[in-house]
Structures are given as structure tokens and as C-alpha cells.
Coordinates of C-alpha atoms and ligand atoms in Angstrom, one line a residue:
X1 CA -3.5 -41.0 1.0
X2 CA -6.5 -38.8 2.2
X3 CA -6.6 -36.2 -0.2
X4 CA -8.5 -33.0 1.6
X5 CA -8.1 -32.3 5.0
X6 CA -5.5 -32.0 7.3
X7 CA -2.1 -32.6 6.1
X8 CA 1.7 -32.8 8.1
X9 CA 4.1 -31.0 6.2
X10 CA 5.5 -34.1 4.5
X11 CA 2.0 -35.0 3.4
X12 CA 1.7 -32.0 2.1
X13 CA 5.0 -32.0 0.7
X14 CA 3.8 -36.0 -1.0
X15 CA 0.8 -34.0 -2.4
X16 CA 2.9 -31.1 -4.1
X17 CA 4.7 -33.7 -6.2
X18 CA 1.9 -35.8 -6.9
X19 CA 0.5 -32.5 -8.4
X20 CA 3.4 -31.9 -10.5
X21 CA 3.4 -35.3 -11.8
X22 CA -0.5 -34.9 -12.9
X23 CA 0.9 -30.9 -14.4
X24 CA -0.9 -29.6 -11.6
X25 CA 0.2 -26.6 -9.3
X26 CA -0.2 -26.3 -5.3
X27 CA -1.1 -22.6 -4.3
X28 CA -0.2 -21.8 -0.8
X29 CA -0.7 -19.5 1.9
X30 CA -0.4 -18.8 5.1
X31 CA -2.1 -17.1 8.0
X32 CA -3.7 -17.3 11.4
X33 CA -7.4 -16.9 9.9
X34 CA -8.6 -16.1 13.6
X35 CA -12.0 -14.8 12.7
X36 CA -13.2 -15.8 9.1
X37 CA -14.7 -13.3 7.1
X38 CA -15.8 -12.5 3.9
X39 CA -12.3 -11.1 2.9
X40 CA -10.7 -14.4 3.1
X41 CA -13.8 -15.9 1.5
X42 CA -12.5 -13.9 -1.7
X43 CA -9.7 -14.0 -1.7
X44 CA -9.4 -17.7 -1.0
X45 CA -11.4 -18.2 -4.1
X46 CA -9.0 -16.2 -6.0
X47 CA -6.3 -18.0 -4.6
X48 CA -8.1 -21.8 -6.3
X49 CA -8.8 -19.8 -9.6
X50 CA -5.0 -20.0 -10.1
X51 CA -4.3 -23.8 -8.7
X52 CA -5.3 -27.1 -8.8
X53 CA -5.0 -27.7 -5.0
X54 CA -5.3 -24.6 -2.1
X55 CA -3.2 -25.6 0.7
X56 CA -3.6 -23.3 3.9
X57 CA -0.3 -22.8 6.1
X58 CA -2.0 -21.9 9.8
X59 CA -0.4 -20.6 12.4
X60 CA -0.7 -22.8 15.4
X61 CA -2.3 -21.5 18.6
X62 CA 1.3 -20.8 20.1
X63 CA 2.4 -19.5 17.1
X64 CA -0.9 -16.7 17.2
X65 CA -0.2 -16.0 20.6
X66 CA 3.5 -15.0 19.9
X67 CA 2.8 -12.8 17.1
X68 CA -0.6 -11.7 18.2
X69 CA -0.6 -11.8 21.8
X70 CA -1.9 -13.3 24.4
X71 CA -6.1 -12.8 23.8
X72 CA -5.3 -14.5 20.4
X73 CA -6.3 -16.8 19.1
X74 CA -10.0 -16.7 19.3
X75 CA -10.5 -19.9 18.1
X76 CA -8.0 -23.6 18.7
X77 CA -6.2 -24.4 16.0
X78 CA -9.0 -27.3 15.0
X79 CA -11.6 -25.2 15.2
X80 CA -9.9 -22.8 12.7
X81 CA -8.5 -26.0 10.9
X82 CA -12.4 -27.2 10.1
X83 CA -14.1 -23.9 9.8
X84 CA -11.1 -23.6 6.6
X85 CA -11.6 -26.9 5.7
X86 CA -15.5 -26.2 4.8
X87 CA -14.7 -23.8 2.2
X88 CA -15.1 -25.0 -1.3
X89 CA -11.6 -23.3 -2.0
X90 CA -9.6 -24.7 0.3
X91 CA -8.1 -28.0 -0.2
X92 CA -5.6 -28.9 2.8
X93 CA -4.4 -27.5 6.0
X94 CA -1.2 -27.8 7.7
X95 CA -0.5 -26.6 11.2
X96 CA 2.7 -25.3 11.7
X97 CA 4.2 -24.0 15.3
X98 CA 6.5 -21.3 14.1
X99 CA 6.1 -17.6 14.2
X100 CA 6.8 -17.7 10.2
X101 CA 6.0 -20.2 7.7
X102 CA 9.7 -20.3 6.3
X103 CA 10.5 -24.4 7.3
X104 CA 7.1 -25.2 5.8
X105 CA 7.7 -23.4 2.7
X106 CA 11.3 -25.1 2.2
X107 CA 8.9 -28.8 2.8
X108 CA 6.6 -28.0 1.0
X109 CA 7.9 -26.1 -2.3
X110 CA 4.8 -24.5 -3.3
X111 CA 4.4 -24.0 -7.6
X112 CA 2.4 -20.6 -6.2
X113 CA 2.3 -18.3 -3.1
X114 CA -0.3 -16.0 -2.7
X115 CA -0.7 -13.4 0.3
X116 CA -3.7 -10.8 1.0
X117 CA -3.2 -7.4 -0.7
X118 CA -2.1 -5.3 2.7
X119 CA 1.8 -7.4 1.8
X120 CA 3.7 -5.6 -1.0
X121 CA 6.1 -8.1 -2.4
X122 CA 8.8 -6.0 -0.8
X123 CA 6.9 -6.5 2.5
X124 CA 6.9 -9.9 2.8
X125 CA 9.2 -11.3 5.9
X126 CA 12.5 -11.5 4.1
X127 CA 13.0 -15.2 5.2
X128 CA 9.7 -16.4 4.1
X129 CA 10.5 -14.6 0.9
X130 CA 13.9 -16.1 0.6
X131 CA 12.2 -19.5 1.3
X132 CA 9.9 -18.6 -1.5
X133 CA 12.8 -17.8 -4.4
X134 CA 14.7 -21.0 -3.3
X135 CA 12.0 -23.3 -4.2
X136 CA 10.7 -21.4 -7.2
X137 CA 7.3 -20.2 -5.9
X138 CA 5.3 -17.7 -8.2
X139 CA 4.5 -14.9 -5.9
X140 CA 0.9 -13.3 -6.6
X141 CA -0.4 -10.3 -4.0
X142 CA -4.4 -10.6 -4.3
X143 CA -6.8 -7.9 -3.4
X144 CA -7.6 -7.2 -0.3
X145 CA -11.6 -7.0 0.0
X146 CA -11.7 -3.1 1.5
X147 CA -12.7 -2.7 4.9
X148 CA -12.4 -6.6 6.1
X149 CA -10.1 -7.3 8.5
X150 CA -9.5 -9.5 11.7
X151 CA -9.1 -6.3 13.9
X152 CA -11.9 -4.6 12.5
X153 CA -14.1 -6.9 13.1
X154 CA -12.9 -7.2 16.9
X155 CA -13.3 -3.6 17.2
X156 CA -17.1 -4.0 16.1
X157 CA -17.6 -6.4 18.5
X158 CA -15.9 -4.1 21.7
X159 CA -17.8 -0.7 20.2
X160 CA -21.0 -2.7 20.0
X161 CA -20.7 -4.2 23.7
X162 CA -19.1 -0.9 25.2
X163 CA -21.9 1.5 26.0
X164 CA -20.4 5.0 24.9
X165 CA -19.8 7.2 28.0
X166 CA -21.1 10.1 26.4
X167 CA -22.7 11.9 23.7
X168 CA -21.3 11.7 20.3
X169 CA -18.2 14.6 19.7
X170 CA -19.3 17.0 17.7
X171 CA -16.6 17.4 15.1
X172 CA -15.8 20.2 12.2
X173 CA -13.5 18.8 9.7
X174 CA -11.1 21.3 7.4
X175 CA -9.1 20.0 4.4
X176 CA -7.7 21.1 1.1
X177 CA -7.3 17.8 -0.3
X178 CA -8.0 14.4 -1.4
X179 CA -9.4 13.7 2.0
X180 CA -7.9 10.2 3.0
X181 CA -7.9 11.3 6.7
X182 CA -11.4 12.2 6.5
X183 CA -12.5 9.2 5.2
X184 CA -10.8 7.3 7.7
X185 CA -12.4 9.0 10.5
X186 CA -15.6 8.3 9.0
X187 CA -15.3 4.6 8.7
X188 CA -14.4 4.8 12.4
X189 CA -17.4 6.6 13.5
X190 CA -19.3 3.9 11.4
X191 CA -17.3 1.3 13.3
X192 CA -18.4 2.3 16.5
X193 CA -14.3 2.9 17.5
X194 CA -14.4 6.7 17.1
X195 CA -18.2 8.2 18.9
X196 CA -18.7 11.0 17.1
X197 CA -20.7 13.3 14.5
X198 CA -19.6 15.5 12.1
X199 CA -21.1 18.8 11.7
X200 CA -19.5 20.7 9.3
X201 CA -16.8 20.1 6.5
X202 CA -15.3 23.1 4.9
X203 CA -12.4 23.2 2.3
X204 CA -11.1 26.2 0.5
X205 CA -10.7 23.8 -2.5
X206 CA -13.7 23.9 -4.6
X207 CA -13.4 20.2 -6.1
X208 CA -11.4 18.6 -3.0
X209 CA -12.3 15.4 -2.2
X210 CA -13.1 16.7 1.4
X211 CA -16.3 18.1 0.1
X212 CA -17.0 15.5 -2.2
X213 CA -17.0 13.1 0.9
X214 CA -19.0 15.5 2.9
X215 CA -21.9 15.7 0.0
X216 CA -22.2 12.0 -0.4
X217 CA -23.1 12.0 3.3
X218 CA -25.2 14.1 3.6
X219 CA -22.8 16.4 6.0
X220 CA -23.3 19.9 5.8
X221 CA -20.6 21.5 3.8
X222 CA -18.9 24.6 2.5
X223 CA -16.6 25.8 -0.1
X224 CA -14.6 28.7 1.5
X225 CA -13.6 30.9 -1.7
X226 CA -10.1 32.5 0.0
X227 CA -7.9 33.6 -3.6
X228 CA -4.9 35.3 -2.5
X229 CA -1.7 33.4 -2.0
X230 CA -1.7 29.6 -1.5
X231 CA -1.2 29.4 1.9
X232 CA -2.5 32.7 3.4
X233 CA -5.6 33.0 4.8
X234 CA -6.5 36.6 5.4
X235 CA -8.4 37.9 8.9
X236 CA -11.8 38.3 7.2
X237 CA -11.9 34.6 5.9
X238 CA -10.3 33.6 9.6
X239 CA -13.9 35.4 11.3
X240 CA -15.6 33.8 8.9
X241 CA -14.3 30.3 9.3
X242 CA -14.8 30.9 12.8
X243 CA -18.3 32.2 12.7
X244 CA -19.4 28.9 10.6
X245 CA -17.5 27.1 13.5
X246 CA -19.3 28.6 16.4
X247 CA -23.0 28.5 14.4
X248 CA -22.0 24.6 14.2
X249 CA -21.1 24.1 17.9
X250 CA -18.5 21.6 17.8
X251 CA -16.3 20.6 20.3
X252 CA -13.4 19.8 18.2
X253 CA -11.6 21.4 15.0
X254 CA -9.8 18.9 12.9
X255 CA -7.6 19.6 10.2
X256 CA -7.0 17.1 8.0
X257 CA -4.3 18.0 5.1
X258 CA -5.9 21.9 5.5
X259 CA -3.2 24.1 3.7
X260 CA -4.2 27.6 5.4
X261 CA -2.1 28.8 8.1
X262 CA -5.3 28.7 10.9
X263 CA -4.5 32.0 12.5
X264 CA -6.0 33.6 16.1
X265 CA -9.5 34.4 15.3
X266 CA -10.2 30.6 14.9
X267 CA -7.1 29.7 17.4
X268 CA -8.1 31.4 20.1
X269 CA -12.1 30.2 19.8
X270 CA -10.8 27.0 19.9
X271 CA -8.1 27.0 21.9
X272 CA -6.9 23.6 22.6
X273 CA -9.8 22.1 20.4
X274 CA -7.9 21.9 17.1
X275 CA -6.2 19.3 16.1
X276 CA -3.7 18.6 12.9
X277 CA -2.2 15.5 11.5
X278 CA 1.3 15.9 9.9
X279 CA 3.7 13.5 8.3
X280 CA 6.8 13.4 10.0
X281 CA 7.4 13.2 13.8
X282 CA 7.6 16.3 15.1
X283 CA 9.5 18.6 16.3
X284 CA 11.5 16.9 13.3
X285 CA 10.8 18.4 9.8
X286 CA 7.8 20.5 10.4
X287 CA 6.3 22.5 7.2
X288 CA 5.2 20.9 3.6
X289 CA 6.6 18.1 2.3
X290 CA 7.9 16.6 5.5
X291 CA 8.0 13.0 4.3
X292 CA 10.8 14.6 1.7
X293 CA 12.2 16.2 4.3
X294 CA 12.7 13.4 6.0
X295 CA 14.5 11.3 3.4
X296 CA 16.8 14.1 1.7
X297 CA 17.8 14.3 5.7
X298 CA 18.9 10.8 5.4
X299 CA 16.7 9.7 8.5
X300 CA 16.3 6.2 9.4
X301 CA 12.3 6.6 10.8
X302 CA 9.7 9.6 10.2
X303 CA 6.0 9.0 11.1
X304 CA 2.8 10.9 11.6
X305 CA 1.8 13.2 14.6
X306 CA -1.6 14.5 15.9
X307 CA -0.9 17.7 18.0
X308 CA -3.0 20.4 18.9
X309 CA -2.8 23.9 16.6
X310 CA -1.2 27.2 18.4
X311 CA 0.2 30.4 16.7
X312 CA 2.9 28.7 15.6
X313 CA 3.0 26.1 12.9
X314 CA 3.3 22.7 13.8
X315 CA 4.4 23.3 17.4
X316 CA 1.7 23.1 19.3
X317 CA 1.2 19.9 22.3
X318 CA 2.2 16.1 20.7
X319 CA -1.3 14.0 21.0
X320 CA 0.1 10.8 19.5
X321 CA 2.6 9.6 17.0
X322 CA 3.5 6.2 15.2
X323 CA 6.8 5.3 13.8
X324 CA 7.3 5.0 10.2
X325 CA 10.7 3.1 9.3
X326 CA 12.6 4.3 6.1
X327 CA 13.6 1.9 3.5
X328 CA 16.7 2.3 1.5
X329 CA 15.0 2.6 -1.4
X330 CA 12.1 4.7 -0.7
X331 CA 10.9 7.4 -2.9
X332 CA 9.1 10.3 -1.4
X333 CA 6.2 8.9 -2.9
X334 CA 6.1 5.0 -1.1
X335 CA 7.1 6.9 1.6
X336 CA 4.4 9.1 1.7
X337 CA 2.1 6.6 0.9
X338 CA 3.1 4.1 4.1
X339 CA 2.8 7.8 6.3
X340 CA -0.9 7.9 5.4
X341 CA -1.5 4.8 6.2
X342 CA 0.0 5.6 9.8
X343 CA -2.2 8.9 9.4
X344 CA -5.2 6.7 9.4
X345 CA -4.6 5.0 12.2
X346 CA -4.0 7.3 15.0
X347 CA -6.1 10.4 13.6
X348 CA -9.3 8.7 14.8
X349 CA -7.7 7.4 18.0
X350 CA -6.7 10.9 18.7
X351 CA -9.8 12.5 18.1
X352 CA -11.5 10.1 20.3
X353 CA -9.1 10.5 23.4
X354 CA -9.1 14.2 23.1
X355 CA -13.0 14.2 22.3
X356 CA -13.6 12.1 24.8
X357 CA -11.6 14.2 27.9
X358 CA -13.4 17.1 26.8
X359 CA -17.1 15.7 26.8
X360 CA -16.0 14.6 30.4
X361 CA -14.4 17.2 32.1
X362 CA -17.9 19.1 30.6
X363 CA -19.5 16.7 32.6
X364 CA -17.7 16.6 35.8
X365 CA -18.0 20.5 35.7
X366 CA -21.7 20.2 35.6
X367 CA -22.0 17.4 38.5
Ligands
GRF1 C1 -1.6 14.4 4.9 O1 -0.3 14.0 4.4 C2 -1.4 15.1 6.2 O2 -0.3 14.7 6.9 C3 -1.2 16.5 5.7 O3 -2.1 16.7 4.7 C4 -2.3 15.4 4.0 C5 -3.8 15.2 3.9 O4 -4.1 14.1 3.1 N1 -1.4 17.4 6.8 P1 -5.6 13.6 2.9 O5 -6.3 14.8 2.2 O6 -6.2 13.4 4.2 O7 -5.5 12.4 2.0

């Protein structure tokens, strides 16, 4: 019997106990490895460090299509099969038609399953999962390399082959915090998917990770020193923040986890230029700790919303939101945490759609 290559599930399932006979263990996984990149390439080697014998589970061109949609896959299945098949870490490949790799698991009976670190184990499809625990599979989440994904990579390839339409938006950026969102809008603006330069970062947190970010790039930067209370921001620091604003000429005004109340000096400069990101989806649970809010409410979904800023607190017009679905045991902190993640996503997206309106309707005025 061939050894390396492609296998049918029964093969495969021959090789798994000719393994355990020889006190050897198959590692599987499974995927749709579309567009191969260096992500998989670790991540694959990780997977043969803890085997004798890497056996890939790929999703078969149908099978992409129904879970990807219909510009995936890419590649053909054999393409995807060889281009697998030349990596020193993989061993087999078997191509399977459904949208989930349960009926291969249950053939197969892996000794190890391993899955790229963006799975939790509590986010694996409960069938597959229940597959896994029937046949006593070892389940093993590996790091994810950062940045290196499928859909990033496809988004490269679109930014680099769309011309931008217009000059990059001209962004100020206002946090308090550890500056997630900020760092996620800078990836995008290094991605190509968000066109757009940032010209000022302010925070009135002296060691916030918003200005930390800002130095290592070079992007101009202030610490606002406001004292008082928490969350007040008197009239002088409002003209100030403003002034710094104006001086930096940016189109847009992005608050991302700022914990002032942005009142009408700034407001009224840049009306229907500032955008927030908050954690639930509004009008539901506006104010701090929304995520909370959400699960002592006993709600079923929350998410994240982008909306513009107006005199009242988190009222002003709904940009975009994304569902986040509760899980019965959620704390507020993996709940938070899956929030962000949403945050992330459709900040940049945001920024870019209202950016991108404004830059034009400048233009059209000036035609
Ligand atoms: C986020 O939870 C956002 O919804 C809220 O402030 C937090 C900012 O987080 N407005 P980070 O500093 O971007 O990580």
C-alpha cells in the first residue's frame, strides 16, 4: 500500500492502524487550504512534531464552495492536494465532499487532532467535536502565525489591483486604552483594504497603548493631560483637542475606546466626521461596560457598532454593526474578548466607507 500521497478514507483508516500497531500516532486535520501560506507552513510543522504520520482532511471543491461561496475555491481540489503533498510535514491527503469532516473523523479515528489557533476547543463544530471524543482523539489548538490568513491574503491581492479612487483619508485617532482598534486599523491601512493616513493620535492616558502604537510609527502624537474626573472633559481641553484637530486637517475623528465624553467644541468642528466603536448593538445597552450589560440582561446576541458622535452619548447615526452570539457560559470577559474581535473587523471597514463618501462628495463639489 502507497504510503504518502493521496489516500480514500479507508486507506487512511488501513494506515491509522498500521500506525498503532508500529506505537505510532496519526495527527489530523482538516481544512480547505485554498491559498498556501506561510501560516500553514508552521503550523503544519507543528502539527508532524507531535505524530508520526500528518494526514490532511481537505475539503473538496463542492465542499469550499458551500461553505465559502461560490469564487472559492481558488485552486481544484488536486491542485490543492499536490501543492500539500510537497510539504515535508504532510504525509497523506484525503478528499472529502462534506461541509464538515465529521464521517471522516468516525473512519479514520485519528490518535491526534490538531486545528489552527483562531478555533477555541469550545469553538470547534460540535459534531466534528463529538466525532473527535468518540474515537478518542487528543485535541491540540496550535498557534496561529499572526497576520496570515486566506482572506487576508485575497484582500492584498484586490487592494493591490484596485487603483484607490482617491487620496488617502486623513485620520485623527483618540483612545484611552490598550489600543486594539488602533492597531487593527493600522494593519488595514498596511493591507491596502483601508486607504488612509493617520495624522495625529492623542490619548489623555499617559502610558496607553494608543500612544505607544503611535510612537513606534512614527505618527505624531500627544498626551492630553485632562485630571479632573474620569470621564469629564472640561471646555478648555475640548478647544484644545479641537485646535490640535484642525492644525492636523483630517477628515475624520475616530475614537477608539476614548473614555471622555467628546463635547460641542470638537462635535460641532467635526460634525458628522467622528466616528466611535462600542460593544454592544446599539440602541441596546449604551454606556461602559456594555458587553456586561448585555449578559446580566440575559440577551441571546450583543455585537459592536460604528456610529457617528452627536451631543448625546452613543446615539448618534448606526454606520455598521456585526452580531456577536452569547454563549451560556460566557463571562463578561470571553465575551468581551469575542466583541473586539467583531470591533476589528468592521472599524476599518467603516472608516473606509465613511472616509471614502467624504473624499468624494469633496470631489464632486469641486467638478
Ligand atoms: C472597546 O471595547 C470599544 O468598544 C470601547 O473601548 C474599547 C477600546 O479597546 N469603545 P481598545 O483600546 O481598542 O483595545
Amino acid at each position: 500500500m502507497e504510503h504518502r500521497g493521496i489516500l480514500r478514507a479507508d486507506e487512511a483508516a488501513n494506515r491509522r492502524d498500521e500506525l498503532a500497531r508500529e506505537g505510532k500516532q496519526l495527527v489530523f486535520t482538516n481544512g480547505c487550504f485554498d491559498l498556501l501560506h506561510v501560516g500553514h507552513v508552521r503550523y503544519l510543522n507543528e502539527a508532524a512534531a507531535l505524530g508520526d504520520f500528518v494526514l490532511i482532511g481537505l475539503n473538496s471543491d463542492r465542499s469550499v464552495t458551500s461553505l465559502k461561496g461560490p469564487s472559492r475555491p481558488i485552486h481544484g481540489e488536486s491542485d490543492r492536494a499536490e501543492t500539500l503533498l510537497a510539504l515535508r510535514s504532510v504525509d497523506g491527503v484525503c478528499v472529502f465532499d462534506d461541509a464538515r469532516a465529521t464521517a471522516l473523523i468516525r473512519t479514520i479515528r485519528p490518535h491526534l487532532y490538531v486545528k489552527g489557533g483562531d478555533y477555541q476547543i469550545d469553538s470547534l463544530d460540535p459534531e466534528e467535536r463529538a466525532a473527535l471524543e468518540e474515537v478518542g482523539a487528543e485535541i491540540r489548538i496550535l498557534p496561529l502565525a499572526p497576520a496570515r490568513s486566506t482572506s487576508l491574503t485575497l484582500q492584498k491581492i484586490t487592494a493591490a489591483e484596485t487603483p484607490a479612487p482617491h487620496r488617502p483619508i486623513r485620520l485623527a485617532v483618540l483612545g484611552s486604552g490598550t489600543g486594539s482598534n488602533f492597531q487593527a486599523i493600522l494593519e488595514s491601512i498596511d493591507r491596502g483594504t483601508l486607504h488612509a493616513e493617520v495624522r495625529l493620535a492623542l490619548s489623555d492616558v499617559a502610558n496607553s497603548g494608543i500612544l505607544s502604537l503611535a510612537q513606534s510609527r512614527q505618527i505624531p502624537s500627544a498626551h492630553i493631560a485632562l485630571g479632573g474626573k474620569p470621564k469629564g472633559l472640561a471646555r478648555s481641553a475640548q478647544e484644545e483637542i479641537r485646535d490640535r484637530l484642525l492644525d492636523a486637517d483630517v477628515d475624520l475623528v475616530i475614537l477608539a475606546g476614548f473614555m471622555r465624553v467628546i463635547k460641542s467644541p470638537i462635535i460641532e468642528a467635526f460634525r458628522g466626521r467622528i466616528l466611535n466603536i462600542h460593544p454592544s448593538l446599539l440602541p441596546r445597552h449604551k454606556g461602559l461596560e456594555a458587553w456586561r450589560q448585555a449578559l446580566e440582561a440575559g440577551d441571546l446576541e450583543t455585537g459592536a457598532t460604528v456610529h457617528q458622535v452627536t451631543e448625546e452619548i452613543d446615539a448618534g447615526e448606526i454606520i455598521a454593526q456585526k452580531v456577536v452570539a452569547i454563549r451560556e457560559d460566557d463571562t463578561p470577559e470571553s465575551l468581551h474578548q469575542r466583541i473586539h474581535r467583531v470591533e476589528h473587523e468592521i472599524f476599518p471597514i467603516a472608516i473606509a466607507n465613511v472616509g471614502s463618501a467624504l473624499i468624494e462628495k469633496e470631489q464632486d463639489a469641486r467638478d
